[in-house]
């Protein structure tokens, strides 16, 4: 409502140049419309994330700057209305309508897209993804977001055009261990071999930030913590192979071991920016060499030997390959006193 900011059920009828809405009395719409929204010069925002507890909104802004917030019953209904309203807004411009349907049905991610940049935006305290407490099958999960909420956020921030694109982006974020599934619904989906089926665009599938994601922070307290963990004295650094958490492939990373405070960070040597792509505190960690006669459980891919494992206090397992037994021993000896 424009005067009293409450929410009321209205029956909407979309015409070629306007959107009519009717009052409901006794389960039936009245004969005369309660109001109308002229679509000429309108702009539409979908998904609209201005109301944190109302994820199914469409926002219409007329050329006289009047704003209308319309809430639908499902994401499918919301997206269908948004597409039809957008088509009506651009009805006099057939080229724009054709482009609209092309984008809706095509798949083309932004060129040179940076997953690190997306994660930084996700962490933004004002415009990032909203973290909430969720309940699933009697279990309570803190600081989580749903799959459909992330898809909406990616589209509203112009990282993707369609829901299919957003699901693919979200799958990439999960594969690179920026986000992880929590709860039975989302964890079960990761058993699929097809990447496009591992992330669920679903309001019952829960996800959270992975511990090793490169977090961008804004509050002074958290910023000081981040600076402090990178300000320790460098004890050892060098190139090692690290196994990924999702794809289980091996990538070359430059590891930097710091003391006071004790942290192990790893960097992507192919990127010019000198910031870690992951890292963790060594407090409470366990580090051990793995025997070369046979590949241990949890290790896949091309293993040359000289493996060692680090288990964090949160029970996250890191598998790392050194170039020789001597180098492996040196790293283990350097890490152990800092745990």
Short mmCIF file of N, CA and C in Angstrom, two decimals, residues 76 79-80 83 98-107 161-164:
data_model
loop_
_atom_site.label_atom_id
_atom_site.label_comp_id
_atom_site.label_asym_id
_atom_site.label_seq_id
_atom_site.Cartn_x
_atom_site.Cartn_y
_atom_site.Cartn_z
N UNK A 76 8.61 -19.37 -9.66
CA UNK A 76 8.20 -19.62 -11.06
C UNK A 76 7.15 -18.60 -11.50
N UNK A 79 8.82 -15.05 -11.85
CA UNK A 79 9.62 -14.90 -13.06
C UNK A 79 8.74 -14.86 -14.31
N UNK A 80 7.63 -15.60 -14.29
CA UNK A 80 6.71 -15.59 -15.43
C UNK A 80 6.03 -14.23 -15.57
N UNK A 83 8.58 -11.62 -16.82
CA UNK A 83 8.86 -11.74 -18.25
C UNK A 83 7.74 -11.13 -19.08
N UNK A 98 12.63 -9.32 -28.67
CA UNK A 98 13.38 -10.47 -29.19
C UNK A 98 14.65 -10.70 -28.38
N UNK A 99 15.32 -9.61 -28.01
CA UNK A 99 16.54 -9.72 -27.20
C UNK A 99 16.22 -10.27 -25.81
N UNK A 100 15.07 -9.86 -25.25
CA UNK A 100 14.64 -10.33 -23.95
C UNK A 100 14.47 -11.85 -23.95
N UNK A 101 13.77 -12.36 -24.96
CA UNK A 101 13.54 -13.81 -25.03
C UNK A 101 14.84 -14.56 -25.34
N UNK A 102 15.72 -13.93 -26.10
CA UNK A 102 17.01 -14.58 -26.39
C UNK A 102 17.81 -14.75 -25.11
N UNK A 103 17.85 -13.70 -24.29
CA UNK A 103 18.58 -13.78 -23.03
C UNK A 103 17.96 -14.81 -22.10
N UNK A 104 16.62 -14.85 -22.11
CA UNK A 104 15.91 -15.78 -21.21
C UNK A 104 16.24 -17.22 -21.55
N UNK A 105 16.43 -17.49 -22.84
CA UNK A 105 16.61 -18.88 -23.29
C UNK A 105 18.04 -19.22 -23.67
N UNK A 106 18.98 -18.29 -23.48
CA UNK A 106 20.36 -18.56 -23.89
C UNK A 106 21.24 -18.73 -22.66
N UNK A 107 22.46 -19.12 -22.92
CA UNK A 107 23.41 -19.29 -21.82
C UNK A 107 24.74 -18.67 -22.23
N UNK A 161 22.12 -13.61 -16.16
CA UNK A 161 20.88 -13.12 -16.78
C UNK A 161 19.72 -14.04 -16.44
N UNK A 162 19.94 -15.34 -16.55
CA UNK A 162 18.88 -16.31 -16.32
C UNK A 162 19.19 -17.15 -15.07
N UNK A 163 18.19 -17.88 -14.63
CA UNK A 163 18.39 -18.74 -13.46
C UNK A 163 19.36 -19.88 -13.80
N UNK A 164 19.34 -20.33 -15.05
CA UNK A 164 20.27 -21.39 -15.46
C UNK A 164 21.71 -20.91 -15.36
#
